[in-house]
Amino acid sequence: MDKILLVTGASRGIGAATSVLAARQGWSVVVNFNARGDEAQALVQRIVDEGGRAMALQADVSQETQVMAMFDQIDRQWGRLSGLVNNAGVVDVAARLDQMSWQRWRRMFDVNVLGSLLCAREAVRRMSTRGGGAGGAIVNVSSAAARLGSPAQYLDYAAAKGAVDTMTVGLAKEVAAEGIRVNAVRPGLIETDIHASGGQPDRVRDLAHQVPMLRGGQAQEVAQAIVWLLSEEASYTTMALIDVSGGR
Ligand code: NAP
């Protein structure tokens, strides 16, 4: 039977690296994207060229109707999924709390928290043995920021990732007896476009000296942990928050 995996925010960065690696492990991968359809299609082509199975689906994870439509399409085209990686995430420019706008906070929590809750809800509805599903695995992509707090940078983002950690713990316990494992990875400073989105393209290089391993990480290094958590090799691992942060 096909193992179907949805990776949100997979057009680039950690989501793209996870999709490639998961496809190599035999997952049929749904590459979700928000705006960058061309990059998502190119990734699908790369996976297919390697002999894997993938399709790209657009949905803004913070929009319930779009997420519901995406899950419905997966059901119709491929069947029930057994893997979800809640990876889509956003940061904003560095700022103090007293300089942040309401609109910024809404986006931060809508995408990072509500998007993850929403996709997890739809995945549980399909995976839970309570509803006739065959079980599955959910991996939430949190951040070391949840531990560090990110003062004068983006503590709203850090707080949102803290919520993702708490959701991981609660959901892991809630569905453990229904065949679903729920875990999170907490990346540290990883070389992706997200830092440029936050107005700091050189952030990894500038802060690498604060990392005990004295370097930033690669998306691939985070993907390895995610794909392991999805796999049967992690069959007794649930509720884990795995730091992939070079010791930071
Ligand atoms: P990235 O390179 O900026 O990529 C972000 C991805 O998320 C893109 O594929 C983007 O899609 C997608 N996305 C953004 N908003 C979305 C939405 N509303 N709906 C659906 N997709 C959306 O980021 P990254 O560094 O790979 O980060 C991936 C995850 O790791 C995030 O959750 C992030 O918070 C976390 N993380 C990253 C680091 C790091 O240092 N890089 C550290 C800790 C945690 P489009 O391309 O279509 O816009």
GROMACS .gro file of C-alpha atoms and ligand atoms in nm:
model
  296
    1MET     CA    1   0.000   0.000   0.000
    2ASP     CA    2   0.115   0.354  -0.076
    3LYS     CA    3   0.248   0.559   0.214
    4ILE     CA    4   0.109   0.907   0.152
    5LEU     CA    5   0.279   1.207   0.313
    6LEU     CA    6   0.180   1.574   0.313
    7VAL     CA    7   0.460   1.824   0.372
    8THR     CA    8   0.332   2.179   0.420
    9GLY     CA    9   0.548   2.466   0.299
   10ALA     CA   10   0.753   2.235   0.082
   11SER     CA   11   0.841   2.462  -0.210
   12ARG     CA   12   1.181   2.541  -0.055
   13GLY     CA   13   1.401   2.514   0.252
   14ILE     CA   14   1.343   2.244   0.514
   15GLY     CA   15   1.012   2.134   0.358
   16ALA     CA   16   1.172   2.078   0.017
   17ALA     CA   17   1.465   1.883   0.167
   18THR     CA   18   1.219   1.671   0.368
   19SER     CA   19   1.012   1.596   0.058
   20VAL     CA   20   1.315   1.474  -0.140
   21LEU     CA   21   1.441   1.255   0.143
   22ALA     CA   22   1.095   1.114   0.221
   23ALA     CA   23   1.038   1.026  -0.145
   24ARG     CA   24   1.368   0.835  -0.141
   25GLN     CA   25   1.234   0.640   0.160
   26GLY     CA   26   0.927   0.535  -0.039
   27TRP     CA   27   0.672   0.800   0.060
   28SER     CA   28   0.437   0.941  -0.203
   29VAL     CA   29   0.478   1.310  -0.126
   30VAL     CA   30   0.227   1.594  -0.150
   31VAL     CA   31   0.436   1.909  -0.188
   32ASN     CA   32   0.223   2.190  -0.044
   33PHE     CA   33   0.309   2.552  -0.125
   34ASN     CA   34   0.153   2.891  -0.076
   35ALA     CA   35   0.288   3.129  -0.343
   36ARG     CA   36   0.581   2.963  -0.520
   37GLY     CA   37   0.410   2.719  -0.756
   38ASP     CA   38   0.702   2.710  -0.999
   39GLU     CA   39   0.943   2.602  -0.727
   40ALA     CA   40   0.699   2.339  -0.602
   41GLN     CA   41   0.653   2.201  -0.956
   42ALA     CA   42   1.031   2.192  -1.008
   43LEU     CA   43   1.065   1.995  -0.684
   44VAL     CA   44   0.797   1.748  -0.795
   45GLN     CA   45   0.983   1.702  -1.123
   46ARG     CA   46   1.308   1.638  -0.935
   47ILE     CA   47   1.142   1.370  -0.720
   48VAL     CA   48   0.980   1.206  -1.024
   49ASP     CA   49   1.314   1.212  -1.211
   50GLU     CA   50   1.465   1.022  -0.917
   51GLY     CA   51   1.192   0.757  -0.953
   52GLY     CA   52   0.967   0.887  -0.673
   53ARG     CA   53   0.603   0.992  -0.661
   54ALA     CA   54   0.495   1.349  -0.586
   55MET     CA   55   0.236   1.612  -0.662
   56ALA     CA   56   0.218   1.982  -0.578
   57LEU     CA   57  -0.092   2.132  -0.415
   58GLN     CA   58  -0.149   2.497  -0.335
   59ALA     CA   59  -0.307   2.596  -0.002
   60ASP     CA   60  -0.246   2.874   0.246
   61VAL     CA   61  -0.238   2.672   0.569
   62SER     CA   62  -0.396   2.960   0.761
   63GLN     CA   63  -0.714   2.939   0.549
   64GLU     CA   64  -0.952   2.664   0.658
   65THR     CA   65  -1.136   2.631   0.326
   66GLN     CA   66  -0.809   2.598   0.133
   67VAL     CA   67  -0.674   2.334   0.373
   68MET     CA   68  -1.000   2.136   0.361
   69ALA     CA   69  -0.991   2.146  -0.021
   70MET     CA   70  -0.629   2.025  -0.023
   71PHE     CA   71  -0.706   1.727   0.204
   72ASP     CA   72  -1.014   1.642  -0.005
   73GLN     CA   73  -0.802   1.642  -0.319
   74ILE     CA   74  -0.546   1.410  -0.159
   75ASP     CA   75  -0.829   1.174  -0.057
   76ARG     CA   76  -0.971   1.172  -0.410
   77GLN     CA   77  -0.643   1.142  -0.601
   78TRP     CA   78  -0.430   0.923  -0.377
   79GLY     CA   79  -0.635   0.804  -0.076
   80ARG     CA   80  -0.582   0.834   0.300
   81LEU     CA   81  -0.258   0.987   0.412
   82SER     CA   82  -0.044   0.833   0.689
   83GLY     CA   83   0.216   1.109   0.730
   84LEU     CA   84   0.199   1.484   0.791
   85VAL     CA   85   0.485   1.728   0.835
   86ASN     CA   86   0.358   2.062   0.967
   87ASN     CA   87   0.648   2.262   0.828
   88ALA     CA   88   0.497   2.581   0.676
   89GLY     CA   89   0.610   2.874   0.885
   90VAL     CA   90   0.681   3.246   0.878
   91VAL     CA   91   0.894   3.497   1.069
   92ASP     CA   92   0.892   3.875   1.054
   93VAL     CA   93   1.155   4.146   1.085
   94ALA     CA   94   1.347   4.187   1.410
   95ALA     CA   95   1.159   4.409   1.653
   96ARG     CA   96   1.086   4.466   2.020
   97LEU     CA   97   0.743   4.369   2.150
   98ASP     CA   98   0.648   4.734   2.201
   99GLN     CA   99   0.705   4.796   1.829
  100MET     CA  100   0.496   4.506   1.697
  101SER     CA  101   0.156   4.542   1.529
  102TRP     CA  102  -0.161   4.343   1.584
  103GLN     CA  103  -0.159   4.244   1.215
  104ARG     CA  104   0.189   4.096   1.253
  105TRP     CA  105   0.078   3.885   1.551
  106ARG     CA  106  -0.230   3.764   1.366
  107ARG     CA  107  -0.019   3.640   1.074
  108MET     CA  108   0.238   3.485   1.309
  109PHE     CA  109  -0.024   3.285   1.497
  110ASP     CA  110  -0.256   3.217   1.201
  111VAL     CA  111   0.019   3.051   0.993
  112ASN     CA  112   0.246   2.897   1.257
  113VAL     CA  113  -0.013   2.784   1.514
  114LEU     CA  114  -0.361   2.769   1.359
  115GLY     CA  115  -0.217   2.629   1.034
  116SER     CA  116  -0.050   2.347   1.229
  117LEU     CA  117  -0.362   2.276   1.438
  118LEU     CA  118  -0.580   2.274   1.127
  119CYS     CA  119  -0.361   2.034   0.928
  120ALA     CA  120  -0.319   1.812   1.235
  121ARG     CA  121  -0.696   1.800   1.280
  122GLU     CA  122  -0.753   1.693   0.921
  123ALA     CA  123  -0.473   1.436   0.944
  124VAL     CA  124  -0.607   1.285   1.270
  125ARG     CA  125  -0.955   1.255   1.117
  126ARG     CA  126  -0.803   1.036   0.845
  127MET     CA  127  -0.535   0.848   1.041
  128SER     CA  128  -0.707   0.761   1.370
  129THR     CA  129  -0.801   0.398   1.417
  130ARG     CA  130  -1.110   0.536   1.599
  131GLY     CA  131  -1.240   0.657   1.264
  132GLY     CA  132  -1.137   0.345   1.072
  133GLY     CA  133  -0.794   0.481   0.975
  134ALA     CA  134  -0.471   0.285   0.973
  135GLY     CA  135  -0.268   0.514   1.200
  136GLY     CA  136   0.017   0.741   1.103
  137ALA     CA  137   0.281   0.991   1.212
  138ILE     CA  138   0.275   1.369   1.249
  139VAL     CA  139   0.591   1.577   1.277
  140ASN     CA  140   0.562   1.943   1.375
  141VAL     CA  141   0.845   2.175   1.280
  142SER     CA  142   0.892   2.398   1.583
  143SER     CA  143   1.204   2.603   1.657
  144ALA     CA  144   1.481   2.644   1.912
  145ALA     CA  145   1.320   2.988   1.948
  146ALA     CA  146   1.051   2.818   2.161
  147ARG     CA  147   1.324   2.761   2.424
  148LEU     CA  148   1.530   3.076   2.364
  149GLY     CA  149   1.243   3.328   2.351
  150SER     CA  150   1.410   3.541   2.080
  151PRO     CA  151   1.419   3.872   2.271
  152ALA     CA  152   1.434   4.188   2.056
  153GLN     CA  153   1.413   3.965   1.747
  154TYR     CA  154   1.074   3.798   1.717
  155LEU     CA  155   0.936   3.680   2.046
  156ASP     CA  156   0.594   3.654   1.880
  157TYR     CA  157   0.740   3.383   1.654
  158ALA     CA  158   0.904   3.218   1.957
  159ALA     CA  159   0.572   3.221   2.145
  160ALA     CA  160   0.396   3.070   1.844
  161LYS     CA  161   0.655   2.790   1.830
  162GLY     CA  162   0.606   2.738   2.205
  163ALA     CA  163   0.242   2.674   2.125
  164VAL     CA  164   0.348   2.422   1.861
  165ASP     CA  165   0.556   2.237   2.124
  166THR     CA  166   0.262   2.228   2.365
  167MET     CA  167   0.029   2.110   2.091
  168THR     CA  168   0.277   1.831   2.012
  169VAL     CA  169   0.275   1.710   2.373
  170GLY     CA  170  -0.103   1.724   2.409
  171LEU     CA  171  -0.187   1.567   2.074
  172ALA     CA  172   0.075   1.293   2.119
  173LYS     CA  173  -0.101   1.184   2.439
  174GLU     CA  174  -0.449   1.229   2.292
  175VAL     CA  175  -0.397   0.997   1.994
  176ALA     CA  176  -0.124   0.761   2.117
  177ALA     CA  177  -0.371   0.474   2.156
  178GLU     CA  178  -0.519   0.542   1.810
  179GLY     CA  179  -0.212   0.448   1.608
  180ILE     CA  180  -0.078   0.801   1.564
  181ARG     CA  181   0.263   0.922   1.681
  182VAL     CA  182   0.314   1.298   1.717
  183ASN     CA  183   0.661   1.451   1.751
  184ALA     CA  184   0.840   1.778   1.682
  185VAL     CA  185   1.182   1.888   1.564
  186ARG     CA  186   1.323   2.217   1.686
  187PRO     CA  187   1.575   2.348   1.432
  188GLY     CA  188   1.833   2.605   1.533
  189LEU     CA  189   2.002   2.833   1.278
  190ILE     CA  190   1.946   2.665   0.942
  191GLU     CA  191   2.059   2.804   0.607
  192THR     CA  192   1.732   2.877   0.424
  193ASP     CA  193   1.550   3.178   0.276
  194ILE     CA  194   1.355   3.237   0.598
  195HIS     CA  195   1.622   3.474   0.732
  196ALA     CA  196   1.599   3.697   0.424
  197SER     CA  197   1.219   3.701   0.475
  198GLY     CA  198   1.293   3.841   0.820
  199GLY     CA  199   1.520   4.108   0.669
  200GLN     CA  200   1.843   3.935   0.784
  201PRO     CA  201   1.987   3.739   0.490
  202ASP     CA  202   2.323   3.695   0.672
  203ARG     CA  203   2.168   3.590   1.005
  204VAL     CA  204   2.314   3.239   1.006
  205ARG     CA  205   2.667   3.362   0.931
  206ASP     CA  206   2.638   3.648   1.181
  207LEU     CA  207   2.520   3.426   1.468
  208ALA     CA  208   2.718   3.109   1.391
  209HIS     CA  209   2.971   3.198   1.662
  210GLN     CA  210   2.692   3.153   1.923
  211VAL     CA  211   2.637   2.792   1.818
  212PRO     CA  212   2.850   2.541   2.014
  213MET     CA  213   2.923   2.361   1.684
  214LEU     CA  214   3.025   2.702   1.540
  215ARG     CA  215   2.820   2.669   1.222
  216GLY     CA  216   2.469   2.692   1.088
  217GLY     CA  217   2.285   2.376   0.985
  218GLN     CA  218   2.165   2.260   0.645
  219ALA     CA  219   1.800   2.192   0.561
  220GLN     CA  220   1.903   1.834   0.485
  221GLU     CA  221   2.024   1.786   0.844
  222VAL     CA  222   1.679   1.879   0.977
  223ALA     CA  223   1.508   1.666   0.713
  224GLN     CA  224   1.698   1.358   0.832
  225ALA     CA  225   1.545   1.390   1.180
  226ILE     CA  226   1.196   1.453   1.040
  227VAL     CA  227   1.206   1.154   0.807
  228TRP     CA  228   1.333   0.931   1.088
  229LEU     CA  229   1.043   1.041   1.311
  230LEU     CA  230   0.800   0.957   1.030
  231SER     CA  231   0.950   0.613   0.982
  232GLU     CA  232   0.884   0.276   1.144
  233GLU     CA  233   1.234   0.303   1.294
  234ALA     CA  234   1.076   0.554   1.534
  235SER     CA  235   0.787   0.319   1.616
  236TYR     CA  236   0.809   0.374   1.996
  237THR     CA  237   0.885   0.746   1.977
  238THR     CA  238   0.601   0.986   2.041
  239MET     CA  239   0.579   1.324   2.221
  240ALA     CA  240   0.951   1.386   2.152
  241LEU     CA  241   1.083   1.738   2.091
  242ILE     CA  242   1.410   1.683   1.908
  243ASP     CA  243   1.656   1.973   1.895
  244VAL     CA  244   1.850   1.992   1.568
  245SER     CA  245   2.047   2.299   1.661
  246GLY     CA  246   2.419   2.224   1.684
  247GLY     CA  247   2.397   2.247   2.064
  248ARG     CA  248   2.241   2.597   2.072
  249NAP     P1  249   1.150   2.906   0.412
  249NAP     O1  250   1.272   2.868   0.338
  249NAP     O2  251   1.116   3.051   0.430
  249NAP     O3  252   1.026   2.831   0.350
  249NAP     C1  253   0.899   2.850   0.404
  249NAP     C2  254   0.801   2.758   0.337
  249NAP     O4  255   0.675   2.776   0.401
  249NAP     C3  256   0.782   2.789   0.191
  249NAP     O5  257   0.765   2.668   0.121
  249NAP     C4  258   0.653   2.871   0.190
  249NAP     O6  259   0.577   2.857   0.071
  249NAP     C5  260   0.578   2.804   0.302
  249NAP     N1  261   0.472   2.888   0.357
  249NAP     C6  262   0.482   3.009   0.416
  249NAP     N2  263   0.361   3.053   0.452
  249NAP     C7  264   0.273   2.957   0.414
  249NAP     C8  265   0.133   2.944   0.422
  249NAP     N3  266   0.058   3.040   0.478
  249NAP     N4  267   0.076   2.833   0.371
  249NAP     C9  268   0.150   2.735   0.314
  249NAP     N5  269   0.283   2.742   0.303
  249NAP    C10  270   0.343   2.852   0.353
  249NAP     O7  271   1.153   2.845   0.562
  249NAP     P2  272   1.239   2.728   0.630
  249NAP     O8  273   1.357   2.790   0.692
  249NAP     O9  274   1.253   2.612   0.540
  249NAP    O10  275   1.140   2.695   0.751
  249NAP    C11  276   1.058   2.580   0.755
  249NAP    C12  277   1.010   2.562   0.897
  249NAP    O11  278   1.122   2.551   0.984
  249NAP    C13  279   0.928   2.680   0.950
  249NAP    O12  280   0.822   2.632   1.029
  249NAP    C14  281   1.027   2.756   1.035
  249NAP    O13  282   0.963   2.832   1.135
  249NAP    C15  283   1.110   2.643   1.090
  249NAP     N6  284   1.242   2.683   1.138
  249NAP    C16  285   1.336   2.729   1.051
  249NAP    C17  286   1.462   2.767   1.101
  249NAP    C18  287   1.572   2.819   1.013
  249NAP    O14  288   1.674   2.866   1.067
  249NAP     N7  289   1.560   2.815   0.882
  249NAP    C19  290   1.487   2.756   1.238
  249NAP    C20  291   1.389   2.709   1.321
  249NAP    C21  292   1.266   2.671   1.270
  249NAP     P3  293   0.599   2.958  -0.057
  249NAP    O15  294   0.741   2.937  -0.101
  249NAP    O16  295   0.500   2.911  -0.157
  249NAP    O17  296   0.577   3.096  -0.003
   0.00000   0.00000   0.00000
